[in-house]
């Protein structure tokens, strides 16, 4: 399991906390930035993480901004990416089990670090159930306008 992780300035501190969590749990990752709370444009880092996952070099992506919304919208523009904005543990679990989400997004200005850790733990450990959900995920992947 190899994780691509990134944030803008609004999500920098939570990204650093998630890196601690990944290290504590022996999960390998690469940090795609940003590296401080200095203002950057979130679509840039979101695209970098999403393309790293869609290209197959990384198994999953985690992206943080102030709300999680902007990076989620941007990541979902990348072919093959199913980014899920999750601020509760149940949604995080279902985004893996039913939606086969390959990117998790969160907002540093929305949730606390403890909840974010619990969300990442559940999201990382939940497998896709397949079956009828595989058909629906294939329908999502086929949605191109
Ligand atoms: C940055 O101020 C903020 O807009 C960004 O972190 C994110 O919340 C966008 O969706």
Short mmCIF file of N, CA, C and O and ligand atoms in Angstrom, two decimals:
data_model
loop_
_atom_site.label_atom_id
_atom_site.label_comp_id
_atom_site.label_asym_id
_atom_site.label_seq_id
_atom_site.Cartn_x
_atom_site.Cartn_y
_atom_site.Cartn_z
N UNK A 1 0.84 -1.20 0.00
CA UNK A 1 0.00 0.00 0.00
C UNK A 1 0.87 1.25 0.00
O UNK A 1 1.69 1.43 0.89
N UNK A 2 0.72 2.05 -1.03
CA UNK A 2 1.49 3.28 -1.14
C UNK A 2 0.51 4.44 -1.32
O UNK A 2 -0.36 4.39 -2.21
N UNK A 3 0.64 5.45 -0.49
CA UNK A 3 -0.32 6.55 -0.44
C UNK A 3 0.34 7.84 -0.93
O UNK A 3 1.46 8.17 -0.54
N UNK A 4 -0.39 8.57 -1.78
CA UNK A 4 0.01 9.93 -2.16
C UNK A 4 -0.81 10.89 -1.30
O UNK A 4 -2.03 10.75 -1.19
N UNK A 5 -0.13 11.85 -0.68
CA UNK A 5 -0.82 12.77 0.22
C UNK A 5 -0.45 14.21 -0.15
O UNK A 5 0.66 14.47 -0.61
N UNK A 6 -1.42 15.12 0.02
CA UNK A 6 -1.14 16.51 -0.30
C UNK A 6 -2.16 17.41 0.36
O UNK A 6 -3.20 16.98 0.85
N UNK A 7 -1.84 18.69 0.34
CA UNK A 7 -2.76 19.70 0.89
C UNK A 7 -2.41 21.06 0.31
O UNK A 7 -1.33 21.26 -0.24
N UNK A 8 -3.34 21.98 0.47
CA UNK A 8 -2.99 23.39 0.26
C UNK A 8 -2.64 23.97 1.64
O UNK A 8 -2.52 23.23 2.63
N UNK A 9 -2.49 25.29 1.70
CA UNK A 9 -2.14 25.94 2.97
C UNK A 9 -3.22 25.73 4.03
O UNK A 9 -2.91 25.58 5.21
N UNK A 10 -4.49 25.68 3.58
CA UNK A 10 -5.61 25.52 4.52
C UNK A 10 -5.66 24.14 5.15
O UNK A 10 -6.32 23.95 6.17
N UNK A 11 -4.99 23.19 4.53
CA UNK A 11 -4.99 21.83 5.06
C UNK A 11 -3.63 21.35 5.51
O UNK A 11 -3.48 20.18 5.87
N UNK A 12 -2.65 22.25 5.52
CA UNK A 12 -1.27 21.85 5.80
C UNK A 12 -1.12 21.17 7.16
O UNK A 12 -0.50 20.11 7.27
N UNK A 13 -1.70 21.78 8.19
CA UNK A 13 -1.50 21.22 9.54
C UNK A 13 -2.14 19.84 9.68
O UNK A 13 -1.56 18.93 10.28
N UNK A 14 -3.32 19.67 9.10
CA UNK A 14 -3.96 18.36 9.18
C UNK A 14 -3.18 17.34 8.34
O UNK A 14 -3.07 16.18 8.74
N UNK A 15 -2.65 17.77 7.20
CA UNK A 15 -1.82 16.84 6.40
C UNK A 15 -0.64 16.34 7.24
O UNK A 15 -0.34 15.14 7.23
N UNK A 16 -0.01 17.24 7.98
CA UNK A 16 1.14 16.84 8.81
C UNK A 16 0.70 15.84 9.90
O UNK A 16 1.42 14.89 10.21
N UNK A 17 -0.49 16.05 10.44
CA UNK A 17 -1.02 15.12 11.44
C UNK A 17 -1.29 13.75 10.82
O UNK A 17 -0.99 12.71 11.42
N UNK A 18 -1.83 13.74 9.62
CA UNK A 18 -2.11 12.46 8.95
C UNK A 18 -0.80 11.75 8.61
O UNK A 18 -0.72 10.51 8.70
N UNK A 19 0.22 12.49 8.27
CA UNK A 19 1.54 11.87 8.03
C UNK A 19 2.04 11.18 9.30
O UNK A 19 2.60 10.08 9.22
N UNK A 20 1.84 11.81 10.46
CA UNK A 20 2.21 11.16 11.72
C UNK A 20 1.45 9.85 11.88
O UNK A 20 2.02 8.82 12.24
N UNK A 21 0.15 9.90 11.59
CA UNK A 21 -0.68 8.70 11.72
C UNK A 21 -0.17 7.60 10.78
O UNK A 21 -0.07 6.43 11.18
N UNK A 22 0.13 7.96 9.54
CA UNK A 22 0.59 6.95 8.57
C UNK A 22 1.92 6.35 9.03
O UNK A 22 2.12 5.13 8.96
N UNK A 23 2.81 7.20 9.51
CA UNK A 23 4.09 6.69 10.02
C UNK A 23 3.89 5.75 11.21
O UNK A 23 4.51 4.69 11.29
N UNK A 24 3.00 6.15 12.12
CA UNK A 24 2.74 5.31 13.31
C UNK A 24 2.20 3.95 12.93
O UNK A 24 2.39 2.98 13.64
N UNK A 25 1.53 3.90 11.79
CA UNK A 25 0.89 2.65 11.37
C UNK A 25 1.64 1.94 10.25
O UNK A 25 1.10 1.00 9.63
N UNK A 26 2.84 2.40 9.96
CA UNK A 26 3.69 1.71 8.99
C UNK A 26 3.16 1.76 7.57
O UNK A 26 3.42 0.85 6.78
N UNK A 27 2.42 2.82 7.23
CA UNK A 27 1.87 2.97 5.88
C UNK A 27 2.76 3.92 5.09
O UNK A 27 2.97 5.06 5.49
N UNK A 28 3.29 3.42 3.96
CA UNK A 28 4.22 4.21 3.16
C UNK A 28 3.48 5.29 2.39
O UNK A 28 2.36 5.07 1.90
N UNK A 29 4.10 6.46 2.29
CA UNK A 29 3.47 7.57 1.57
C UNK A 29 4.52 8.46 0.96
O UNK A 29 5.69 8.45 1.35
N UNK A 30 4.06 9.27 -0.01
CA UNK A 30 4.87 10.39 -0.51
C UNK A 30 4.05 11.66 -0.34
O UNK A 30 2.86 11.69 -0.68
N UNK A 31 4.70 12.69 0.17
CA UNK A 31 4.06 13.98 0.39
C UNK A 31 4.24 14.85 -0.87
O UNK A 31 5.37 15.19 -1.23
N UNK A 32 3.13 15.21 -1.49
CA UNK A 32 3.17 16.05 -2.68
C UNK A 32 3.05 17.55 -2.35
O UNK A 32 2.81 18.37 -3.23
N UNK A 33 3.25 17.90 -1.07
CA UNK A 33 3.15 19.29 -0.66
C UNK A 33 1.71 19.68 -0.38
O UNK A 33 0.81 18.87 -0.49
N UNK A 34 1.52 20.89 0.02
CA UNK A 34 2.44 21.99 0.18
C UNK A 34 3.24 21.83 1.48
O UNK A 34 2.91 20.95 2.30
N UNK A 35 4.21 22.68 1.67
CA UNK A 35 5.13 22.48 2.78
C UNK A 35 5.06 23.56 3.86
O UNK A 35 5.92 23.63 4.73
N UNK A 36 4.02 24.40 3.80
CA UNK A 36 3.87 25.44 4.82
C UNK A 36 2.43 25.97 4.75
O UNK A 36 1.63 25.51 3.93
N UNK A 37 2.15 26.96 5.59
CA UNK A 37 0.83 27.59 5.56
C UNK A 37 0.79 28.80 4.62
O UNK A 37 -0.19 29.54 4.61
N UNK A 38 1.82 28.95 3.82
CA UNK A 38 1.83 30.03 2.81
C UNK A 38 0.85 29.68 1.70
O UNK A 38 0.78 28.52 1.24
N UNK A 39 0.11 30.66 1.24
CA UNK A 39 -1.00 30.43 0.31
C UNK A 39 -0.55 29.82 -1.02
O UNK A 39 0.40 30.29 -1.65
N UNK A 40 -1.24 28.75 -1.41
CA UNK A 40 -1.03 28.12 -2.72
C UNK A 40 -2.40 27.82 -3.32
O UNK A 40 -3.42 27.91 -2.65
N UNK A 41 -2.42 27.44 -4.60
CA UNK A 41 -3.68 27.14 -5.27
C UNK A 41 -4.00 25.65 -5.17
O UNK A 41 -3.25 24.81 -5.70
N UNK A 42 -5.10 25.32 -4.49
CA UNK A 42 -5.40 23.91 -4.21
C UNK A 42 -5.57 23.03 -5.45
O UNK A 42 -5.27 21.83 -5.38
N UNK A 43 -6.03 23.55 -6.62
CA UNK A 43 -6.14 22.63 -7.76
C UNK A 43 -4.80 22.02 -8.18
O UNK A 43 -4.77 20.89 -8.71
N UNK A 44 -3.70 22.75 -7.96
CA UNK A 44 -2.39 22.23 -8.35
C UNK A 44 -2.02 20.97 -7.57
O UNK A 44 -1.64 19.95 -8.15
N UNK A 45 -2.13 21.03 -6.27
CA UNK A 45 -1.74 19.87 -5.47
C UNK A 45 -2.75 18.74 -5.61
O UNK A 45 -2.40 17.56 -5.63
N UNK A 46 -4.02 19.11 -5.77
CA UNK A 46 -5.04 18.08 -5.97
C UNK A 46 -4.79 17.31 -7.26
O UNK A 46 -4.87 16.07 -7.29
N UNK A 47 -4.46 18.03 -8.33
CA UNK A 47 -4.15 17.37 -9.60
C UNK A 47 -2.93 16.46 -9.46
O UNK A 47 -2.94 15.33 -9.96
N UNK A 48 -1.91 16.92 -8.77
CA UNK A 48 -0.68 16.12 -8.63
C UNK A 48 -0.97 14.80 -7.92
O UNK A 48 -0.52 13.73 -8.36
N UNK A 49 -1.72 14.86 -6.83
CA UNK A 49 -2.04 13.64 -6.09
C UNK A 49 -2.96 12.74 -6.92
O UNK A 49 -2.74 11.53 -7.03
N UNK A 50 -3.97 13.34 -7.53
CA UNK A 50 -4.94 12.55 -8.31
C UNK A 50 -4.26 11.86 -9.49
O UNK A 50 -4.53 10.68 -9.77
N UNK A 51 -3.37 12.56 -10.16
CA UNK A 51 -2.69 11.95 -11.31
C UNK A 51 -1.72 10.86 -10.84
O UNK A 51 -1.52 9.87 -11.56
N UNK A 52 -1.14 11.01 -9.68
CA UNK A 52 -0.25 9.97 -9.15
C UNK A 52 -1.04 8.69 -8.89
O UNK A 52 -0.53 7.58 -9.09
N UNK A 53 -2.29 8.84 -8.44
CA UNK A 53 -3.13 7.67 -8.20
C UNK A 53 -3.68 7.12 -9.52
O UNK A 53 -3.61 5.90 -9.76
N UNK A 54 -4.17 7.98 -10.37
CA UNK A 54 -4.77 7.49 -11.63
C UNK A 54 -3.70 6.85 -12.51
O UNK A 54 -4.00 5.93 -13.28
N UNK A 55 -2.45 7.30 -12.40
CA UNK A 55 -1.36 6.73 -13.18
C UNK A 55 -0.88 5.39 -12.67
O UNK A 55 -0.07 4.73 -13.33
N UNK A 56 -1.34 4.99 -11.50
CA UNK A 56 -1.01 3.68 -10.96
C UNK A 56 0.24 3.63 -10.10
O UNK A 56 0.57 2.58 -9.54
N UNK A 57 0.93 4.76 -9.95
CA UNK A 57 2.14 4.75 -9.12
C UNK A 57 1.80 4.66 -7.63
O UNK A 57 2.62 4.25 -6.82
N UNK A 58 0.60 5.09 -7.27
CA UNK A 58 0.14 5.09 -5.87
C UNK A 58 -1.21 4.40 -5.80
O UNK A 58 -2.03 4.51 -6.71
N UNK A 59 -1.44 3.70 -4.69
CA UNK A 59 -2.70 2.95 -4.52
C UNK A 59 -3.85 3.85 -4.11
O UNK A 59 -4.99 3.65 -4.55
N UNK A 60 -3.58 4.80 -3.24
CA UNK A 60 -4.62 5.69 -2.72
C UNK A 60 -4.06 7.09 -2.57
O UNK A 60 -2.85 7.28 -2.47
N UNK A 61 -4.98 8.05 -2.50
CA UNK A 61 -4.59 9.43 -2.26
C UNK A 61 -5.38 10.02 -1.11
O UNK A 61 -6.54 9.64 -0.88
N UNK A 62 -4.76 10.92 -0.38
CA UNK A 62 -5.43 11.70 0.67
C UNK A 62 -5.07 13.17 0.45
O UNK A 62 -3.89 13.51 0.34
N UNK A 63 -6.10 14.01 0.33
CA UNK A 63 -5.87 15.42 0.05
C UNK A 63 -6.68 16.28 1.03
O UNK A 63 -7.87 15.99 1.27
N UNK A 64 -6.05 17.30 1.56
CA UNK A 64 -6.69 18.15 2.57
C UNK A 64 -6.64 19.60 2.12
O UNK A 64 -5.60 20.07 1.63
N UNK A 65 -7.76 20.30 2.28
CA UNK A 65 -7.75 21.75 2.13
C UNK A 65 -8.55 22.32 3.29
O UNK A 65 -8.74 21.64 4.30
N UNK A 66 -9.00 23.55 3.19
CA UNK A 66 -9.73 24.14 4.31
C UNK A 66 -11.04 23.41 4.58
O UNK A 66 -11.37 23.10 5.73
N UNK A 67 -11.77 23.14 3.52
CA UNK A 67 -13.06 22.46 3.66
C UNK A 67 -13.05 21.03 3.12
O UNK A 67 -13.99 20.26 3.40
N UNK A 68 -12.11 20.70 2.29
CA UNK A 68 -12.10 19.41 1.59
C UNK A 68 -12.87 19.46 0.29
O UNK A 68 -12.78 18.55 -0.54
N UNK A 69 -13.63 20.53 0.09
CA UNK A 69 -14.51 20.62 -1.09
C UNK A 69 -13.72 20.88 -2.37
O UNK A 69 -13.88 20.18 -3.37
N UNK A 70 -12.88 21.90 -2.34
CA UNK A 70 -12.15 22.28 -3.56
C UNK A 70 -11.27 21.16 -4.08
O UNK A 70 -11.26 20.86 -5.29
N UNK A 71 -10.52 20.51 -3.18
CA UNK A 71 -9.63 19.43 -3.63
C UNK A 71 -10.43 18.23 -4.12
O UNK A 71 -9.98 17.50 -5.00
N UNK A 72 -11.62 18.03 -3.55
CA UNK A 72 -12.47 16.93 -4.01
C UNK A 72 -12.99 17.19 -5.42
O UNK A 72 -12.91 16.31 -6.30
N UNK A 73 -13.49 18.39 -5.65
CA UNK A 73 -13.99 18.75 -6.98
C UNK A 73 -12.87 18.61 -8.01
O UNK A 73 -13.07 18.04 -9.09
N UNK A 74 -11.69 19.12 -7.67
CA UNK A 74 -10.57 19.07 -8.62
C UNK A 74 -10.14 17.63 -8.89
O UNK A 74 -9.94 17.23 -10.04
N UNK A 75 -9.99 16.83 -7.84
CA UNK A 75 -9.52 15.45 -8.02
C UNK A 75 -10.48 14.64 -8.88
O UNK A 75 -10.06 13.80 -9.69
N UNK A 76 -11.77 14.90 -8.72
CA UNK A 76 -12.76 14.13 -9.48
C UNK A 76 -12.79 14.49 -10.96
O UNK A 76 -13.48 13.84 -11.75
N UNK A 77 -12.04 15.51 -11.35
CA UNK A 77 -11.89 15.84 -12.77
C UNK A 77 -10.89 14.92 -13.46
O UNK A 77 -10.83 14.87 -14.70
N UNK A 78 -10.09 14.22 -12.66
CA UNK A 78 -9.04 13.36 -13.23
C UNK A 78 -9.62 11.97 -13.50
O UNK A 78 -10.22 11.36 -12.62
N UNK A 79 -9.43 11.51 -14.72
CA UNK A 79 -10.01 10.22 -15.14
C UNK A 79 -9.56 9.09 -14.21
O UNK A 79 -8.37 8.96 -13.90
N UNK A 80 -10.53 8.31 -13.78
CA UNK A 80 -10.22 7.16 -12.94
C UNK A 80 -10.22 7.47 -11.45
O UNK A 80 -10.07 6.55 -10.63
N UNK A 81 -10.40 8.73 -11.11
CA UNK A 81 -10.39 9.11 -9.69
C UNK A 81 -11.81 9.14 -9.14
O UNK A 81 -12.73 9.69 -9.76
N UNK A 82 -11.96 8.52 -7.99
CA UNK A 82 -13.21 8.58 -7.24
C UNK A 82 -12.85 9.15 -5.87
O UNK A 82 -12.46 8.42 -4.96
N UNK A 83 -12.95 10.48 -5.78
CA UNK A 83 -12.58 11.17 -4.55
C UNK A 83 -13.81 11.36 -3.68
O UNK A 83 -14.86 11.81 -4.15
N UNK A 84 -13.67 11.01 -2.40
CA UNK A 84 -14.77 11.10 -1.44
C UNK A 84 -14.42 12.08 -0.34
O UNK A 84 -13.40 11.93 0.34
N UNK A 85 -15.27 13.08 -0.18
CA UNK A 85 -15.12 14.05 0.92
C UNK A 85 -15.83 13.48 2.15
O UNK A 85 -17.05 13.32 2.16
N UNK A 86 -15.07 13.12 3.16
CA UNK A 86 -15.63 12.44 4.33
C UNK A 86 -15.25 13.16 5.62
O UNK A 86 -14.06 13.33 5.91
N UNK A 87 -16.28 13.51 6.40
CA UNK A 87 -16.06 14.12 7.69
C UNK A 87 -16.70 13.30 8.81
O UNK A 87 -16.93 13.79 9.92
N UNK A 88 -17.02 12.04 8.48
CA UNK A 88 -17.48 11.10 9.51
C UNK A 88 -16.97 9.71 9.14
O UNK A 88 -16.68 9.43 7.98
N UNK A 89 -16.88 8.86 10.15
CA UNK A 89 -16.27 7.54 9.96
C UNK A 89 -17.16 6.64 9.10
O UNK A 89 -16.66 5.87 8.27
N UNK A 90 -18.48 6.74 9.27
CA UNK A 90 -19.38 5.88 8.48
C UNK A 90 -19.25 6.17 6.98
O UNK A 90 -19.16 5.24 6.16
N UNK A 91 -19.25 7.44 6.61
CA UNK A 91 -19.11 7.78 5.19
C UNK A 91 -17.76 7.30 4.65
O UNK A 91 -17.68 6.84 3.50
N UNK A 92 -16.74 7.44 5.46
CA UNK A 92 -15.41 6.97 5.03
C UNK A 92 -15.44 5.47 4.75
O UNK A 92 -14.91 5.00 3.73
N UNK A 93 -16.08 4.72 5.64
CA UNK A 93 -16.18 3.27 5.45
C UNK A 93 -16.96 2.94 4.18
O UNK A 93 -16.54 2.12 3.36
N UNK A 94 -18.11 3.60 4.01
CA UNK A 94 -18.95 3.30 2.85
C UNK A 94 -18.31 3.77 1.55
O UNK A 94 -18.53 3.16 0.49
N UNK A 95 -17.53 4.83 1.61
CA UNK A 95 -16.87 5.30 0.37
C UNK A 95 -15.90 4.27 -0.16
O UNK A 95 -15.64 4.22 -1.36
N UNK A 96 -15.37 3.45 0.72
CA UNK A 96 -14.51 2.34 0.29
C UNK A 96 -15.36 1.12 -0.07
O UNK A 96 -15.20 0.53 -1.13
N UNK A 97 -16.26 0.72 0.81
CA UNK A 97 -17.01 -0.53 0.65
C UNK A 97 -17.93 -0.48 -0.56
O UNK A 97 -18.05 -1.46 -1.30
N UNK A 98 -18.58 0.65 -0.79
CA UNK A 98 -19.57 0.74 -1.86
C UNK A 98 -19.09 1.51 -3.09
O UNK A 98 -19.51 1.20 -4.20
N UNK A 99 -18.26 2.53 -2.88
CA UNK A 99 -17.86 3.41 -4.00
C UNK A 99 -16.44 3.17 -4.49
O UNK A 99 -16.02 3.77 -5.47
N UNK A 100 -15.71 2.32 -3.78
CA UNK A 100 -14.30 2.05 -4.13
C UNK A 100 -13.53 3.36 -4.30
O UNK A 100 -12.75 3.51 -5.25
N UNK A 101 -13.76 4.29 -3.39
CA UNK A 101 -13.06 5.58 -3.46
C UNK A 101 -11.55 5.36 -3.39
O UNK A 101 -11.07 4.60 -2.54
N UNK A 102 -10.83 5.99 -4.30
CA UNK A 102 -9.37 5.86 -4.28
C UNK A 102 -8.68 7.14 -3.79
O UNK A 102 -7.45 7.17 -3.68
N UNK A 103 -9.47 8.16 -3.52
CA UNK A 103 -8.95 9.39 -2.91
C UNK A 103 -9.90 9.80 -1.78
O UNK A 103 -11.12 9.81 -1.96
N UNK A 104 -9.32 10.14 -0.64
CA UNK A 104 -10.07 10.67 0.50
C UNK A 104 -9.72 12.15 0.65
O UNK A 104 -8.55 12.52 0.61
N UNK A 105 -10.75 12.98 0.80
CA UNK A 105 -10.48 14.40 1.05
C UNK A 105 -11.16 14.82 2.36
O UNK A 105 -12.20 14.28 2.74
N UNK A 106 -10.52 15.76 3.02
CA UNK A 106 -11.04 16.28 4.29
C UNK A 106 -10.71 17.77 4.41
O UNK A 106 -9.81 18.27 3.73
N UNK A 107 -11.42 18.43 5.32
CA UNK A 107 -11.20 19.86 5.54
C UNK A 107 -10.66 20.13 6.93
O UNK A 107 -11.31 19.80 7.93
N UNK A 108 -9.49 20.73 6.98
CA UNK A 108 -8.86 21.04 8.27
C UNK A 108 -9.70 22.01 9.10
O UNK A 108 -9.67 21.97 10.33
N UNK A 109 -10.47 22.88 8.41
CA UNK A 109 -11.26 23.87 9.12
C UNK A 109 -12.62 23.33 9.54
O UNK A 109 -13.44 24.07 10.09
N UNK A 110 -12.84 22.04 9.27
CA UNK A 110 -14.15 21.44 9.54
C UNK A 110 -14.10 20.45 10.69
O UNK A 110 -15.01 20.42 11.53
N UNK A 111 -13.05 19.63 10.74
CA UNK A 111 -13.00 18.56 11.75
C UNK A 111 -11.72 18.66 12.57
O UNK A 111 -10.73 19.25 12.16
N UNK A 112 -11.76 17.99 13.73
CA UNK A 112 -10.59 17.92 14.60
C UNK A 112 -9.65 16.81 14.18
O UNK A 112 -10.02 15.92 13.40
N UNK A 113 -8.45 16.86 14.70
CA UNK A 113 -7.43 15.89 14.32
C UNK A 113 -7.80 14.47 14.75
O UNK A 113 -7.50 13.50 14.05
N UNK A 114 -8.43 14.35 15.91
CA UNK A 114 -8.79 13.00 16.39
C UNK A 114 -9.77 12.32 15.47
O UNK A 114 -9.61 11.13 15.13
N UNK A 115 -10.80 13.05 15.05
CA UNK A 115 -11.77 12.48 14.11
C UNK A 115 -11.11 12.19 12.77
O UNK A 115 -11.37 11.15 12.15
N UNK A 116 -10.25 13.07 12.32
CA UNK A 116 -9.56 12.84 11.04
C UNK A 116 -8.74 11.56 11.10
O UNK A 116 -8.72 10.77 10.15
N UNK A 117 -8.07 11.32 12.20
CA UNK A 117 -7.31 10.08 12.37
C UNK A 117 -8.22 8.86 12.28
O UNK A 117 -7.88 7.85 11.65
N UNK A 118 -9.37 8.92 12.95
CA UNK A 118 -10.31 7.79 12.94
C UNK A 118 -10.85 7.57 11.53
O UNK A 118 -11.04 6.42 11.09
N UNK A 119 -11.10 8.64 10.80
CA UNK A 119 -11.57 8.55 9.41
C UNK A 119 -10.52 7.88 8.53
O UNK A 119 -10.82 6.96 7.76
N UNK A 120 -9.28 8.32 8.66
CA UNK A 120 -8.21 7.73 7.85
C UNK A 120 -8.04 6.25 8.20
O UNK A 120 -7.88 5.40 7.31
N UNK A 121 -8.09 5.93 9.49
CA UNK A 121 -7.92 4.53 9.90
C UNK A 121 -8.99 3.65 9.26
O UNK A 121 -8.69 2.57 8.72
N UNK A 122 -10.23 4.08 9.30
CA UNK A 122 -11.32 3.28 8.72
C UNK A 122 -11.21 3.22 7.21
O UNK A 122 -11.40 2.17 6.59
N UNK A 123 -10.88 4.34 6.60
CA UNK A 123 -10.80 4.41 5.13
C UNK A 123 -9.67 3.53 4.61
O UNK A 123 -9.80 2.85 3.60
N UNK A 124 -8.55 3.52 5.31
CA UNK A 124 -7.41 2.73 4.87
C UNK A 124 -7.65 1.24 5.05
O UNK A 124 -7.07 0.43 4.32
N UNK A 125 -8.49 0.86 6.01
CA UNK A 125 -8.62 -0.56 6.35
C UNK A 125 -9.86 -1.22 5.74
O UNK A 125 -10.07 -2.42 5.93
N UNK A 126 -10.67 -0.45 5.03
CA UNK A 126 -11.91 -1.01 4.48
C UNK A 126 -11.72 -1.39 3.02
O UNK A 126 -11.24 -0.60 2.21
N UNK A 127 -12.12 -2.63 2.70
CA UNK A 127 -12.01 -3.12 1.32
C UNK A 127 -13.30 -2.86 0.55
O UNK A 127 -14.39 -2.82 1.12
N UNK A 128 -13.17 -2.74 -0.76
CA UNK A 128 -14.34 -2.62 -1.64
C UNK A 128 -15.10 -3.94 -1.65
O UNK A 128 -14.50 -5.01 -1.77
N UNK A 129 -16.42 -3.87 -1.54
CA UNK A 129 -17.23 -5.09 -1.48
C UNK A 129 -17.46 -5.71 -2.84
O UNK A 129 -17.81 -6.89 -2.94
N UNK A 130 -17.31 -4.95 -3.92
CA UNK A 130 -17.55 -5.50 -5.26
C UNK A 130 -19.01 -5.85 -5.47
O UNK A 130 -19.91 -5.17 -4.97
N UNK A 131 -19.27 -6.92 -6.22
CA UNK A 131 -20.64 -7.34 -6.48
C UNK A 131 -21.44 -6.27 -7.19
O UNK A 131 -20.96 -5.67 -8.16
N UNK A 132 -22.64 -5.99 -6.69
CA UNK A 132 -23.50 -4.99 -7.33
C UNK A 132 -22.85 -3.61 -7.33
O UNK A 132 -23.12 -2.77 -8.20
N UNK A 133 -21.99 -3.39 -6.36
CA UNK A 133 -21.32 -2.08 -6.29
C UNK A 133 -20.30 -1.92 -7.41
O UNK A 133 -20.06 -0.80 -7.86
N UNK A 134 -19.72 -3.01 -7.86
CA UNK A 134 -18.77 -2.94 -8.97
C UNK A 134 -19.47 -2.45 -10.24
O UNK A 134 -18.91 -1.66 -11.01
N UNK A 135 -20.68 -2.92 -10.45
CA UNK A 135 -21.45 -2.47 -11.62
C UNK A 135 -21.70 -0.96 -11.55
O UNK A 135 -21.54 -0.24 -12.54
N UNK A 136 -22.05 -0.50 -10.38
CA UNK A 136 -22.35 0.94 -10.23
C UNK A 136 -21.09 1.80 -10.35
O UNK A 136 -21.14 2.90 -10.93
N UNK A 137 -20.00 1.31 -9.81
CA UNK A 137 -18.74 2.06 -9.94
C UNK A 137 -18.32 2.12 -11.41
O UNK A 137 -17.85 3.15 -11.89
N UNK A 138 -18.54 1.02 -12.14
CA UNK A 138 -18.23 1.02 -13.57
C UNK A 138 -19.10 2.04 -14.29
O UNK A 138 -18.64 2.70 -15.25
N UNK A 139 -20.34 2.18 -13.87
CA UNK A 139 -21.22 3.19 -14.47
C UNK A 139 -20.69 4.61 -14.20
O UNK A 139 -20.76 5.47 -15.07
N UNK A 140 -20.17 4.82 -13.01
CA UNK A 140 -19.57 6.14 -12.70
C UNK A 140 -18.37 6.38 -13.61
O UNK A 140 -18.23 7.46 -14.21
N UNK A 141 -17.52 5.37 -13.73
CA UNK A 141 -16.29 5.53 -14.51
C UNK A 141 -16.61 5.76 -15.99
O UNK A 141 -15.79 6.34 -16.72
N UNK A 142 -17.78 5.30 -16.43
CA UNK A 142 -18.18 5.46 -17.83
C UNK A 142 -18.82 6.82 -18.09
O UNK A 142 -19.10 7.18 -19.25
N UNK A 143 -19.06 7.58 -17.04
CA UNK A 143 -19.72 8.89 -17.19
C UNK A 143 -18.73 9.92 -17.73
O UNK A 143 -17.93 10.49 -17.00
N UNK A 144 -18.79 10.14 -19.02
CA UNK A 144 -17.93 11.15 -19.66
C UNK A 144 -18.82 12.00 -20.55
O UNK A 144 -19.56 11.46 -21.37
N UNK A 145 -18.78 13.30 -20.38
CA UNK A 145 -19.62 14.19 -21.20
C UNK A 145 -18.77 14.90 -22.23
O UNK A 145 -17.64 15.21 -22.00
C1 LIG B 1 -8.30 28.35 0.90
O1 LIG B 1 -8.60 29.53 1.54
C2 LIG B 1 -9.57 27.51 0.74
O2 LIG B 1 -10.39 28.08 -0.23
C3 LIG B 1 -9.21 26.08 0.39
O3 LIG B 1 -8.38 25.56 1.37
C4 LIG B 1 -10.36 25.11 0.27
O4 LIG B 1 -11.18 25.16 1.39
C5 LIG B 1 -11.13 25.18 -0.99
O5 LIG B 1 -12.10 24.43 -1.21
#
